[in-house]
Coordinates of C-alpha atoms in Angstrom, one line a residue:
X1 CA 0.0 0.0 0.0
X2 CA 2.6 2.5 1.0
X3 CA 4.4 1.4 -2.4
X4 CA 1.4 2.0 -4.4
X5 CA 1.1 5.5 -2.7
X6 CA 4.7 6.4 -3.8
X7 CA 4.0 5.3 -7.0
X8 CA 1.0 7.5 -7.5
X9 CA 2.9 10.7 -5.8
X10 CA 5.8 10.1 -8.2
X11 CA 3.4 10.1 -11.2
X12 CA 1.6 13.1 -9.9
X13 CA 5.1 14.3 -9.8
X14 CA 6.3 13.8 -13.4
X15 CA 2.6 15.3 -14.5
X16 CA 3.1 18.6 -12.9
X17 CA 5.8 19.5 -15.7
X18 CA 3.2 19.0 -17.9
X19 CA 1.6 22.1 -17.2
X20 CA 4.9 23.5 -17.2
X21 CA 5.2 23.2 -21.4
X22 CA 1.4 23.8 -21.6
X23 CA 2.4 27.4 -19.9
X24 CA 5.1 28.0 -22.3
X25 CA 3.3 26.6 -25.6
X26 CA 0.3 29.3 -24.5
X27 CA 2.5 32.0 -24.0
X28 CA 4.5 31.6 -27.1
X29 CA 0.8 30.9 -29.2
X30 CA -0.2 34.2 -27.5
X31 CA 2.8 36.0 -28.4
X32 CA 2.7 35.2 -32.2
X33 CA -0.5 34.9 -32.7
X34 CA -1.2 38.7 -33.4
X35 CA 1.1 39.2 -35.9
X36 CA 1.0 35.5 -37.6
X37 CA -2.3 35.0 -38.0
X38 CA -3.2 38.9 -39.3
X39 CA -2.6 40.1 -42.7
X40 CA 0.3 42.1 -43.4
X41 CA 3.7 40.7 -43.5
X42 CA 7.4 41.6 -43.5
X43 CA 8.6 42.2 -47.2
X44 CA 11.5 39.5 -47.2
X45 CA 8.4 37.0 -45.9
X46 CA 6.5 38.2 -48.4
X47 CA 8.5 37.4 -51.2
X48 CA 9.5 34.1 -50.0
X49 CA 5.5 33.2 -49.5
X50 CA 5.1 34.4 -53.2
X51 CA 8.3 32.3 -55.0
X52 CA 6.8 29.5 -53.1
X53 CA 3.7 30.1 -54.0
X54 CA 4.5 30.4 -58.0
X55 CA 7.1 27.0 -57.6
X56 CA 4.1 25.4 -56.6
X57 CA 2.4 26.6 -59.9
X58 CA 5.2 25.7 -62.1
X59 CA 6.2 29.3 -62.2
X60 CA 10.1 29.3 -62.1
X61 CA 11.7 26.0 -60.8
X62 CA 14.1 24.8 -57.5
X63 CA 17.0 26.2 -58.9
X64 CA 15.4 29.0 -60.7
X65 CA 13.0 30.5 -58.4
X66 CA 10.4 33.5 -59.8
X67 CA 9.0 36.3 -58.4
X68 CA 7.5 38.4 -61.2
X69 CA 7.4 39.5 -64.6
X70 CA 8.9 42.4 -63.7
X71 CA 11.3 41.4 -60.9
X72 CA 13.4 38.7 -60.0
X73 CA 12.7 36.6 -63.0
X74 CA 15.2 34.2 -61.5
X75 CA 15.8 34.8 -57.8
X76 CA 19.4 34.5 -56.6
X77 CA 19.0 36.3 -53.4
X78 CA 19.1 33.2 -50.8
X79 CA 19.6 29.7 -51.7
X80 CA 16.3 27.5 -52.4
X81 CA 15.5 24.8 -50.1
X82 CA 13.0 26.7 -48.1
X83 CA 11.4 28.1 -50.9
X84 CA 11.2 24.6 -52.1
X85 CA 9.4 22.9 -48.9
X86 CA 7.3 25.7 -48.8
X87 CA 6.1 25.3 -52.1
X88 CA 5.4 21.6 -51.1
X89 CA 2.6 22.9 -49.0
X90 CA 0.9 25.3 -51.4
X91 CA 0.8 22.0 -53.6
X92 CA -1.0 20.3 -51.0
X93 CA -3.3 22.9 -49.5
X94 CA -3.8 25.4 -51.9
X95 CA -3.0 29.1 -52.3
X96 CA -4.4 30.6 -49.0
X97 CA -2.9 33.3 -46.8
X98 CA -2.2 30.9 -44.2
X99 CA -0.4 28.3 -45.4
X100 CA 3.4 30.3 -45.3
X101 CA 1.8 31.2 -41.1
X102 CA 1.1 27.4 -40.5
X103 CA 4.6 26.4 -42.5
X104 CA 6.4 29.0 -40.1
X105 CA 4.4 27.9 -36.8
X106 CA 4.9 24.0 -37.9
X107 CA 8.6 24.6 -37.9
X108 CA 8.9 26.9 -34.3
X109 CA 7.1 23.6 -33.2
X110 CA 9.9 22.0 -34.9
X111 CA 12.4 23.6 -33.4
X112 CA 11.2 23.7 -30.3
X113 CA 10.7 19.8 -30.3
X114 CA 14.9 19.8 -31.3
X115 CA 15.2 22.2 -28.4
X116 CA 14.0 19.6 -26.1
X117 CA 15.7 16.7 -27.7
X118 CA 18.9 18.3 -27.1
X119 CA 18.2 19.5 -23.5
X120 CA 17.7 15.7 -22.6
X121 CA 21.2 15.2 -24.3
X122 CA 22.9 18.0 -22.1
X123 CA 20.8 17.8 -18.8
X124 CA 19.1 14.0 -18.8
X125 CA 15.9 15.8 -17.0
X126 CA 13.4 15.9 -19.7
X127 CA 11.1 17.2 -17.4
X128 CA 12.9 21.1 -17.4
X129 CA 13.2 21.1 -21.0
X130 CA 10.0 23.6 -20.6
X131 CA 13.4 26.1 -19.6
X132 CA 15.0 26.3 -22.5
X133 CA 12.1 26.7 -24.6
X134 CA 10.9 29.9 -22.3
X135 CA 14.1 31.6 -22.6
X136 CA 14.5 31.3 -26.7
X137 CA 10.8 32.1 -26.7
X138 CA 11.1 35.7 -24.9
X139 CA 14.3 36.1 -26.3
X140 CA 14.2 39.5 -29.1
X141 CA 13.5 38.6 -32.9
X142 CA 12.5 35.3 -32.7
X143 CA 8.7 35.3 -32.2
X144 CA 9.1 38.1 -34.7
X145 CA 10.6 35.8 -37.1
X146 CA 8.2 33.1 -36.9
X147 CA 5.3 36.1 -37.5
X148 CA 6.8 37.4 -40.6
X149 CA 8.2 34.1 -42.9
X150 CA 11.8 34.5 -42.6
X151 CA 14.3 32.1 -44.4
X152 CA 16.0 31.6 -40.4
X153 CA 12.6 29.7 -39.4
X154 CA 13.7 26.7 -41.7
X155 CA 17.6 27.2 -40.9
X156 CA 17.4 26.9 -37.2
X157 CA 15.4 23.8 -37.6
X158 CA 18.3 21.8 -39.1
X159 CA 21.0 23.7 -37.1
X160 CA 19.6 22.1 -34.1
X161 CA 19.8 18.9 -35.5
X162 CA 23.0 18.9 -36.9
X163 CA 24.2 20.0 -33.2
X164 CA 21.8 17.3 -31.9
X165 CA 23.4 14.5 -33.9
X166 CA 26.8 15.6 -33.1
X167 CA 25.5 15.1 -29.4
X168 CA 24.6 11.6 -30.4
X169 CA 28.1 11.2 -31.6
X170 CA 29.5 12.4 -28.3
X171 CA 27.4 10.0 -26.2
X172 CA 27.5 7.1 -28.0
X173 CA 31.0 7.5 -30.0
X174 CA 29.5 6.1 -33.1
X175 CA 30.7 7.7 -35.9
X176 CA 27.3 8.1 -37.8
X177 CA 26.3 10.8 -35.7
X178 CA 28.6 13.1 -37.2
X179 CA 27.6 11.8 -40.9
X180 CA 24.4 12.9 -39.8
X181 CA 24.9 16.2 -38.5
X182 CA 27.1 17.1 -41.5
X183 CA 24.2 16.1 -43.6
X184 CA 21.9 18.6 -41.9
X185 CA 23.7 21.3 -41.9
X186 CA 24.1 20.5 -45.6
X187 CA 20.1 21.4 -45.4
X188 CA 21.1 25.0 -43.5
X189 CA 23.9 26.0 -46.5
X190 CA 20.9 25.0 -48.5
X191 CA 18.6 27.7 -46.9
X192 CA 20.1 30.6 -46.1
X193 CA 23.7 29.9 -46.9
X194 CA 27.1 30.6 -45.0
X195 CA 25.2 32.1 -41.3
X196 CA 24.8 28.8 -40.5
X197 CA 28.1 26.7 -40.5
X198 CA 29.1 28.6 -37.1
X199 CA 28.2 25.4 -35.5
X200 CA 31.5 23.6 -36.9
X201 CA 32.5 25.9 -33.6
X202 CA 31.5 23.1 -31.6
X203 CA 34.1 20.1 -31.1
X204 CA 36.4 23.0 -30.5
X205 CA 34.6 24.5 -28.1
X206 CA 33.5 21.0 -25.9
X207 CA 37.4 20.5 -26.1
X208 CA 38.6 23.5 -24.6
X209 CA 35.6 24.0 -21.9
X210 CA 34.5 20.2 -21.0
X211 CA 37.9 18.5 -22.5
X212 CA 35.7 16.1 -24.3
X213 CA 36.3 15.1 -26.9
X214 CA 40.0 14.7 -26.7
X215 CA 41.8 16.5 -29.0
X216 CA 42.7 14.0 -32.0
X217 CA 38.7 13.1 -31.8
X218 CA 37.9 16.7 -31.9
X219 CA 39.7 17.0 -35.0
X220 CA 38.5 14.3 -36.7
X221 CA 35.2 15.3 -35.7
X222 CA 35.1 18.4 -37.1
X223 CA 37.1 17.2 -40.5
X224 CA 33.6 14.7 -41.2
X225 CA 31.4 17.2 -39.9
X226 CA 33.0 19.9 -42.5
X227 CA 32.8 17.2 -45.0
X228 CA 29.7 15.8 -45.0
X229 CA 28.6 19.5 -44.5
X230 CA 30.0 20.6 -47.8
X231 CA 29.1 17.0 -49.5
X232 CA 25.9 17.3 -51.2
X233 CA 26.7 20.8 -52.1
X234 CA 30.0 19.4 -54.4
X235 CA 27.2 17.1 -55.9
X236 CA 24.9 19.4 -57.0
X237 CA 27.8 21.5 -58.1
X238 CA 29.6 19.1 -60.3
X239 CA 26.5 17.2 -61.6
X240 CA 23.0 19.4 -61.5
X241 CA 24.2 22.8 -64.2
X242 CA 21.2 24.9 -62.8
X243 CA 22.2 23.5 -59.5
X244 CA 25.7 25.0 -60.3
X245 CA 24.7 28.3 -62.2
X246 CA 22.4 28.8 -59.4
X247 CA 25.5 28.6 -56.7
X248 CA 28.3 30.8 -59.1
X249 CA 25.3 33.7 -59.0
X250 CA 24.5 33.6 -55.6
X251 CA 28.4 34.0 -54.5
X252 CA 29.1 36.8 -56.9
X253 CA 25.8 38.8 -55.9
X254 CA 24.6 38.0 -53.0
X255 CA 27.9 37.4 -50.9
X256 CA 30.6 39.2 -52.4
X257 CA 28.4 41.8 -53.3
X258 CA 27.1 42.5 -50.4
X259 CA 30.3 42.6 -48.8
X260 CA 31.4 45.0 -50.8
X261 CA 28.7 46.9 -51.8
X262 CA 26.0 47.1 -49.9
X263 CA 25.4 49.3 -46.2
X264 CA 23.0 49.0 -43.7
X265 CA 24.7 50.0 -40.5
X266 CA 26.8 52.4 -39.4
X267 CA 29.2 50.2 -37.5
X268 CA 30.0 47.0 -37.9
X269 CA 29.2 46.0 -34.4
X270 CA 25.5 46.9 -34.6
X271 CA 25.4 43.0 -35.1
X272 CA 26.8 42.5 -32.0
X273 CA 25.0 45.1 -29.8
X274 CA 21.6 43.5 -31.6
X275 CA 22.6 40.2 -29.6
X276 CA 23.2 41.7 -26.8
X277 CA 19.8 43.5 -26.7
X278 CA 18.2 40.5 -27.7
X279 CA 19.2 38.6 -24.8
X280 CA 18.2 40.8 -22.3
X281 CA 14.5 39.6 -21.2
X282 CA 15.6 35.8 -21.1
X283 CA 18.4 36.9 -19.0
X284 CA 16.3 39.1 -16.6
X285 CA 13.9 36.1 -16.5
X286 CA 16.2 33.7 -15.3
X287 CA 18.1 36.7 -12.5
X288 CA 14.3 36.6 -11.0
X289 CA 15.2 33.0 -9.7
X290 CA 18.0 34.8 -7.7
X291 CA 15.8 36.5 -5.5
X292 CA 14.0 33.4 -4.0
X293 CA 17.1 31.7 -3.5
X294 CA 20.3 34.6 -2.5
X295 CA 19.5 34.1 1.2
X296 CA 20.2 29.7 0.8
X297 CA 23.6 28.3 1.4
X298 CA 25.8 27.3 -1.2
X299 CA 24.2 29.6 -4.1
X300 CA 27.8 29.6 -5.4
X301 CA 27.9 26.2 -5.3
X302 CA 24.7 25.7 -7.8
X303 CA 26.6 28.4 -10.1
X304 CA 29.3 26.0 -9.9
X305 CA 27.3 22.8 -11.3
X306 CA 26.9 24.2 -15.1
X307 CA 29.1 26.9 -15.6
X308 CA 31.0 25.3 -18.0
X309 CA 28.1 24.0 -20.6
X310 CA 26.9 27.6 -20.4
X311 CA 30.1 29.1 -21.3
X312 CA 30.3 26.5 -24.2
X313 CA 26.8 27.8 -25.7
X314 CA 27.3 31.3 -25.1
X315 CA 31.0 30.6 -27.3
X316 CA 29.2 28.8 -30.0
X317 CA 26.2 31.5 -29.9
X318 CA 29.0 34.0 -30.3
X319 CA 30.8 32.2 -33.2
X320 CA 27.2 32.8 -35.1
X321 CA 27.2 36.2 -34.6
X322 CA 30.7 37.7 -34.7
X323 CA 31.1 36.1 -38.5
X324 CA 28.5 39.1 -39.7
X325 CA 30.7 41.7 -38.7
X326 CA 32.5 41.1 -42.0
X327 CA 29.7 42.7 -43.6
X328 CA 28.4 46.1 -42.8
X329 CA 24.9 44.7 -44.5
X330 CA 23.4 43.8 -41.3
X331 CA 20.2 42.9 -39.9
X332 CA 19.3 41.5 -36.3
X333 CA 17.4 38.1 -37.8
X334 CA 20.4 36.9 -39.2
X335 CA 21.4 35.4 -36.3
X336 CA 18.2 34.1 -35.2
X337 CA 19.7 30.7 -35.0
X338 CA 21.5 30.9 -32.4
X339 CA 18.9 31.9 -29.9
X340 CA 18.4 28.1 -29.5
X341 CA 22.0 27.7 -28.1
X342 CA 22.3 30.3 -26.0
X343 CA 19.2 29.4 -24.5
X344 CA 20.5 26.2 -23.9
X345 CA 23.2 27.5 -22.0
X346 CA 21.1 30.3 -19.7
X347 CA 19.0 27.0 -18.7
X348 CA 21.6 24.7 -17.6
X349 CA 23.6 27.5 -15.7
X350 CA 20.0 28.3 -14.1
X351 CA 18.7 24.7 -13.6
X352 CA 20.1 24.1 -9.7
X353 CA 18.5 27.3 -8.9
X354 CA 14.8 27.0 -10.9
X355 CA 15.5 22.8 -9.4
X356 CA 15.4 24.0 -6.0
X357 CA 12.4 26.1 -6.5
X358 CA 10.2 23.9 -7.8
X359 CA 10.9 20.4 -7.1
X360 CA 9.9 21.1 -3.3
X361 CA 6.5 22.4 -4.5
X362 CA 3.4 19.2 -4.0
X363 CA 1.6 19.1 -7.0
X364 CA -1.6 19.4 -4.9
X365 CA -0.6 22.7 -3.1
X366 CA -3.2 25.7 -4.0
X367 CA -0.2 27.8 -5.7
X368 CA 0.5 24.9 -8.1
X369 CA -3.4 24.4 -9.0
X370 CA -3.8 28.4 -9.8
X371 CA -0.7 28.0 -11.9
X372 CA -2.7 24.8 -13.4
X373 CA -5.2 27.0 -14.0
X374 CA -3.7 30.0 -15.4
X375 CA -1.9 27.9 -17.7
X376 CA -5.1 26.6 -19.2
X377 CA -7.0 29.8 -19.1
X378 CA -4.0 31.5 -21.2
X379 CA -4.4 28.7 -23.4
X380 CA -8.1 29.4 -24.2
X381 CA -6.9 33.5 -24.1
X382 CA -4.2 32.7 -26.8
X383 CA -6.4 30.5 -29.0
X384 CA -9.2 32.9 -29.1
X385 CA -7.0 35.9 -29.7
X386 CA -5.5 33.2 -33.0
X387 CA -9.1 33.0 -34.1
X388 CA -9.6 36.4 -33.8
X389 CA -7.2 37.6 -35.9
X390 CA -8.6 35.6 -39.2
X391 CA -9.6 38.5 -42.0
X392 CA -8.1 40.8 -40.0
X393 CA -5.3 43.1 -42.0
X394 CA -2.6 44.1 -39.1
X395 CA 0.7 45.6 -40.8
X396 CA 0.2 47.8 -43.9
X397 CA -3.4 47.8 -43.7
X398 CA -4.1 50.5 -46.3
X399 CA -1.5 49.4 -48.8
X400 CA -3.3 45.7 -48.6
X401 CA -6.5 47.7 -49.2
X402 CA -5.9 48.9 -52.2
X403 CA -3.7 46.3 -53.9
X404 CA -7.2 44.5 -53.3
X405 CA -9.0 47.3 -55.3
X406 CA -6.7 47.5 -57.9
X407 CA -6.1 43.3 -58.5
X408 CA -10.3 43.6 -58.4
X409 CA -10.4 46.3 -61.1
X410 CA -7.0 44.9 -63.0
X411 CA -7.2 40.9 -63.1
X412 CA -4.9 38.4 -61.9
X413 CA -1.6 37.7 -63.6
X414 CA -1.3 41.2 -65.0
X415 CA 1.4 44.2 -65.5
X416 CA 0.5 47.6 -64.3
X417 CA 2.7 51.0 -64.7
X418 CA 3.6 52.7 -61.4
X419 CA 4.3 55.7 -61.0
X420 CA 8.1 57.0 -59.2
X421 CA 6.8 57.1 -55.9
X422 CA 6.0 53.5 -56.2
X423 CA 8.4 52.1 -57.9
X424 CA 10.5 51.6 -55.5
X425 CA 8.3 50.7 -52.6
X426 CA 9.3 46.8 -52.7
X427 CA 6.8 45.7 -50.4
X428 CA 4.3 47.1 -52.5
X429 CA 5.9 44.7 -55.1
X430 CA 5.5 41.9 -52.6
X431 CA 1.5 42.3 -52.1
X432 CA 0.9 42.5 -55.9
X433 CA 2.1 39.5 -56.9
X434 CA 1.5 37.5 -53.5
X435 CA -2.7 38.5 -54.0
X436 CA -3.1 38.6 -57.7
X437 CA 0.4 37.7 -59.6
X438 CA 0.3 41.3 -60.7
X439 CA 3.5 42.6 -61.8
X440 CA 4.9 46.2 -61.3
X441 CA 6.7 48.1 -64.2
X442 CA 8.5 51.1 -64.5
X443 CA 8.3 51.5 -67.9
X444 CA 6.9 54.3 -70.0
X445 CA 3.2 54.4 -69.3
X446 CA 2.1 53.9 -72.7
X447 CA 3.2 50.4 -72.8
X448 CA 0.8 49.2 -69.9
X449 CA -3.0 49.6 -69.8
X450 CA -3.1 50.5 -66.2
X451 CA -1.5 53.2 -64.6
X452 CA -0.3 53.5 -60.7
X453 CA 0.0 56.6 -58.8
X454 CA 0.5 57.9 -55.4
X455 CA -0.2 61.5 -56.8
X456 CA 3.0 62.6 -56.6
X457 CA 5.4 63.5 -59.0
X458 CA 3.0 61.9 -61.8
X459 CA 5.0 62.1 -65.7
X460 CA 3.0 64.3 -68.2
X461 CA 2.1 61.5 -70.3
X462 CA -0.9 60.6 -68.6
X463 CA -3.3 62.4 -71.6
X464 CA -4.6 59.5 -73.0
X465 CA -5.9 58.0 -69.5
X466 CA -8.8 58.4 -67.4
X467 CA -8.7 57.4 -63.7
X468 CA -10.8 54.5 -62.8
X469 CA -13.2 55.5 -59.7
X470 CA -12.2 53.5 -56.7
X471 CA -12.3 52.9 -53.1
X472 CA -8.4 53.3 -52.7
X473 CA -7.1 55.5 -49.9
X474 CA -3.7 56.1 -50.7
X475 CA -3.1 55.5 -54.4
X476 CA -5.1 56.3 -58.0
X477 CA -5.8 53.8 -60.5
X478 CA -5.6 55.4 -64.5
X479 CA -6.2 53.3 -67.8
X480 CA -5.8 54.1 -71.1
X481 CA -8.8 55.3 -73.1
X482 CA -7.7 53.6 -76.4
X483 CA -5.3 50.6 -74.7
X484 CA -2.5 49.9 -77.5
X485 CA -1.6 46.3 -78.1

């Protein structure tokens, strides 16, 4: 009997943790629901949604992704493998508005399942791995990125992995584990390039903070783990010709152009300063745990326990981030992947002191069951904001309005002249030819029926049209009065 009642308070035990990843899956569905589920959407989201959306239309292939008629008639900008799994779900569910938000929340589910895999490598206490998960989840830029269809959404999923098999090599010496982490971060090259291989970093870095592996094996290791890495990518090269056009345009453009060419900060540790600032709220989060416990015995003790693992993930979390300074094109998502790591880290160094918080707690004490119950009522709060949020236009509400008018007056698969104050509003681009596959041109107006203005600074050449009466509220909508074909 008393063995039976041990069981049953050990169970009740384990469940309690439970409501621990309920708390943090509410919260997170709560934080991104707004933004996700609205209309509206970054531009660089925008565009990769509407590539996708034409791959899955035959409209431009893997290794020659389109955009429009008018721009990016092959899209070199990022490598394709997102682009080409995304399209994969417009194939299967259709052109809606929420199939890139469901592709972007599947894979933060993902990623947050990865999260948790590796936590059980690192710590063997499954039942925390709810810790981890809140501190990448508060952490700056990443909700943001799951919201608005970035490129790093699909990246970070196999940069976990690849560090998750090479924990698999580590514990269980087999040499496959490597192979396999190689292999997917063959996938990350393969989605947004060179920001991902900062995770060769990390044989090194277990070497010279946990001395494991020794040094010969770290060196091996990270020989396959370059290998395998760069493997598939010498295939395509050598034996698919788009596969290698594809790659020879990307480098000179994208990469060494940018490099050279192309400014967005001032210095070029803005990167740098963006991680910092980023890691604030997950760090304030976990000091909060020092105020419950700064009065215990041996506080430096529990510091003690995990200061090395953290140390380790806040090297390799630096090794993603310090890389972008060769560029003065910078942006903070670019190292959204790395958020996983050093959230990793910030869990273990924390764990003794969250441990000794909670474990004491009886799952049947009244502060646990309104926790219970706060879990589940944010859960309903975050669902029914989701819900709330279908057919509602968030970001660039008035520019979504009109493109609608216009694609209603226009047609589908169309090109429209804009005017100057337009032409080079790219996320204007974006909403065209995500809603109606309209494309933009700058050309003379007399070579396009349509004509799009803001008003401002209109050519003189606008004689032989009439504007078309419309609902729009920031633009005007002309067409010719004899079109010429």
């Amino acid at each position: 009997m008393i063995q039976h009642t041990h069981r049953q308070s050990h169970f009740r035990k384990e469940t309690t943790f439970f409501y621990f990843y309920l708390f943090v899956f509410a919260l997170s569905l709560g934080l991104v629901s707004v933004e996700l589920f609205s209309e509206g959407m970054f531009m660089d989201g925008l565009y990769y949604a509407t590539i996708s959306r034409n791959m899955s239309l035959g409209m431009g292939s893997f290794w020659k992704p389109y955009f429009s008629a008018t721009l990016f008639k092959e899209f070199y900008e990022h490598p394709p493998l997102a682009l080409g799994l995304q399209s994969i779900c417009f194939r299967l569910f259709g052109d809606s508005l929420y199939v890139e938000r469901f592709y972007s929340f599947i894979l933060f589910l993902l990623t947050g399942g990865g999260i948790v895999l590796l936590w059980k490598q690192w710590s063997h206490d499954v039942r925390y791995g709810w810790l981890p998960l809140l501190f990448w989840v508060v952490t700056g830029g990443v909700i943001w990125s799951v919201a608005n269809n970035m490129l790093e959404n699909t990246m970070v999923l196999f940069v976990v992995l690849s560090v998750f098999f090479y924990g698999k090599r580590i514990n269980e010496g087999h040499y496959y584990g490597v192979v396999l982490a190689g292999l997917s971060l063959s996938l990350g090259l393969l989605t947004k390039g060179f920001p991902c291989l900062y995770v060769w970093s990390l044989p090194f870095f277990m070497w010279l903070f946990l001395r494991k592996p020794h040094f010969m094996q770290m060196i091996t290791d990270s020989l396959l783990w370059v290998g395998f890495t760069l493997l598939p990518i010498m295939v395509f090269y050598l034996f698919v010709p788009d596969a290698r056009h594809f790659m020879q345009t990307y480098l000179q453009k994208q990469v060494i152009g940018s490099i050279e060419h192309i400014q967005t900060v001032s210095s070029r540790w803005a990167i740098v300063r963006a991680f910092f600032e980023s890691i604030v709220f997950p760090v304030s989060v976990a000091a909060l745990s020092l105020l419950f416990v700064r009065k215990r015995a041996g506080v430096g003790s529990l510091f003690r326990q995990n200061r090395a693992p953290f140390f380790l993930f806040f090297a390799v979390s630096l090794a993603g981030v310090l890389p972008i300074m060769v560029s003065m094109k910078q942006r903070p998502f670019y190292i959204t992947t790395v958020y996983p790591f050093f959230a990793m880290g910030l869990a273990l160094l924390f764990l003794p002191f969250i441990r000794s918080l909670i474990d004491p707690i009886p799952p049947t004490s009244k502060g646990f069951t309104l926790f219970k119950r706060g879990g589940i009522l944010l859960l309903l709060v975050s669902v029914g904001l989701s819900v709330a949020q279908v057919n509602r236009v968030g970001r660039d509400n008035i520019v979504i309005h009109d493109v609608k008018q216009v694609i209603e007056e226009v047609g589908h698969d169309k090109t429209i002249h804009v005017g100057p104050n337009i032409a080079f509003n790219w996320g204007v681009y974006g909403y065209f030819s995500r809603y109606g596959n309209v494309s933009l041109s700058f050309a003379p107006p007399s070579k396009q029926t349509y004509y799009l203005s803001s008003g401002k600074n209109d050519p003189d050449s606008l004689d032989h049209y009439q504007r078309v009466e419309t609902n729009m509220k920031q633009y005007r909508l002309y067409k010719t009065v004899d079109p010429l074909h």
